[in-house]
């Protein structure tokens, strides 16, 4: 059997329905089912922990009133803007410091010092300096996202196999070609690890920022509901966080499988 | 005899206090297949790196017949780019149609046309080295430098690759320098065998390329004697 035939044989059959697709959802579904049964049976106080069904109903009502879509939109806007700004800064700094010794000498020590400050500890400072407007929340998300992307971009670039670089130079590749054909693709798996981690930091930062200082967004909705002891909405917000977190993970995985097709193919042999 | 393609005169290379090479002098004639043979750590690979201009000598001069001499190195490890397909590895993912067509014919010349869209990790050791050879030949080099490219292959694949490389170099009349620690390989493939010992070239003799097994064995024996002789016994080339 030649290599091509072996590869074809090892690939999963298309359109096959397998239990493995449902397996990841088994535990969440069982937990929610048990929760519903526990509330219905009176084992849990529905004032403190409402049933999943009443959370769903609350979600429907808030969607109809427009409150939920408005708050999700504003949170998504803050998250994506902060991620774009912080991610770009982290990537550009990581790229510059990874490629240039001068830049590394100039910036790296400062960045390493700043990186060790927990970014959430900046909240009081940010509120005083920037108030509770959009700039404050987007800045916090940017700072939180910047460092994981910086560290992974820098590490990815400085870890590119020097023998591949030497080959590229010996084969007459220009500086630009070395960057686009060897350095960047070589660093990409590590950069994507940073992106995945940063997506998690993005939500955590935004939620904390919205909980402490905001008048809109999912975090604000949860804090507001807590003040009125509206447990349906509090739980709804938590479920939305979980779903947004899962969505981020799905996006990160899709990005990885799109950019790192070669790793997947290599593993199939 | 025509003028040499590359001439090394009194080459020395120091790494700090350590002298890796001293007084290395030989030349490469156009179309000639030369094998540099010797024990590990003797300085063979350093000579290749200096000729490829990956490093600079600390003494002596290297003269090239053509200042724009196109040189390609085939390294011991294949140094293929794992994120590029087999075809892209040869053309460096060039979008230029001419380069792509040339890459396809280079791939066909090393019998890998059917693997064009595969990734290097899906190839066997011998296939990877054939791909590396095709990549080296893409630029139509005037000088091919082979840095122990067959060291990691099994005996059978290694023998096939030896025949394959000899055939391709002969067909294109390509000047080739092979670094190896295998005296049989050197004797079998080369027009001329140079022994490098303790950082300098100590012996030079005609190889047995295309000759019968007995001649190959005789040349290999002579070369081995020089390599194993105590220091100072080797006749200077």
PDB file of C-alpha atoms in Angstrom, chain A residues 3 20 40 50 66 69 116 198 221-222 241 252 256:
ATOM      1  CA  UNK A   3       1.397   6.468   1.285  1.00  0.00           C
ATOM      2  CA  UNK A  20     -18.451  11.127  19.819  1.00  0.00           C
ATOM      3  CA  UNK A  40     -39.466  20.788  40.579  1.00  0.00           C
ATOM      4  CA  UNK A  50     -34.553  29.187  39.932  1.00  0.00           C
ATOM      5  CA  UNK A  66     -34.663  44.330  23.650  1.00  0.00           C
ATOM      6  CA  UNK A  69     -29.669  41.937  22.674  1.00  0.00           C
ATOM      7  CA  UNK A 116       3.614  41.163  36.091  1.00  0.00           C
ATOM      8  CA  UNK A 198      -6.134  35.899  25.291  1.00  0.00           C
ATOM      9  CA  UNK A 221     -27.085  43.251  33.863  1.00  0.00           C
ATOM     10  CA  UNK A 222     -25.881  40.648  36.370  1.00  0.00           C
ATOM     11  CA  UNK A 241     -20.819  33.937  29.788  1.00  0.00           C
ATOM     12  CA  UNK A 252      -9.953  29.794  18.187  1.00  0.00           C
ATOM     13  CA  UNK A 256      -6.082  26.802  14.327  1.00  0.00           C
TER      14      UNK A 256
END
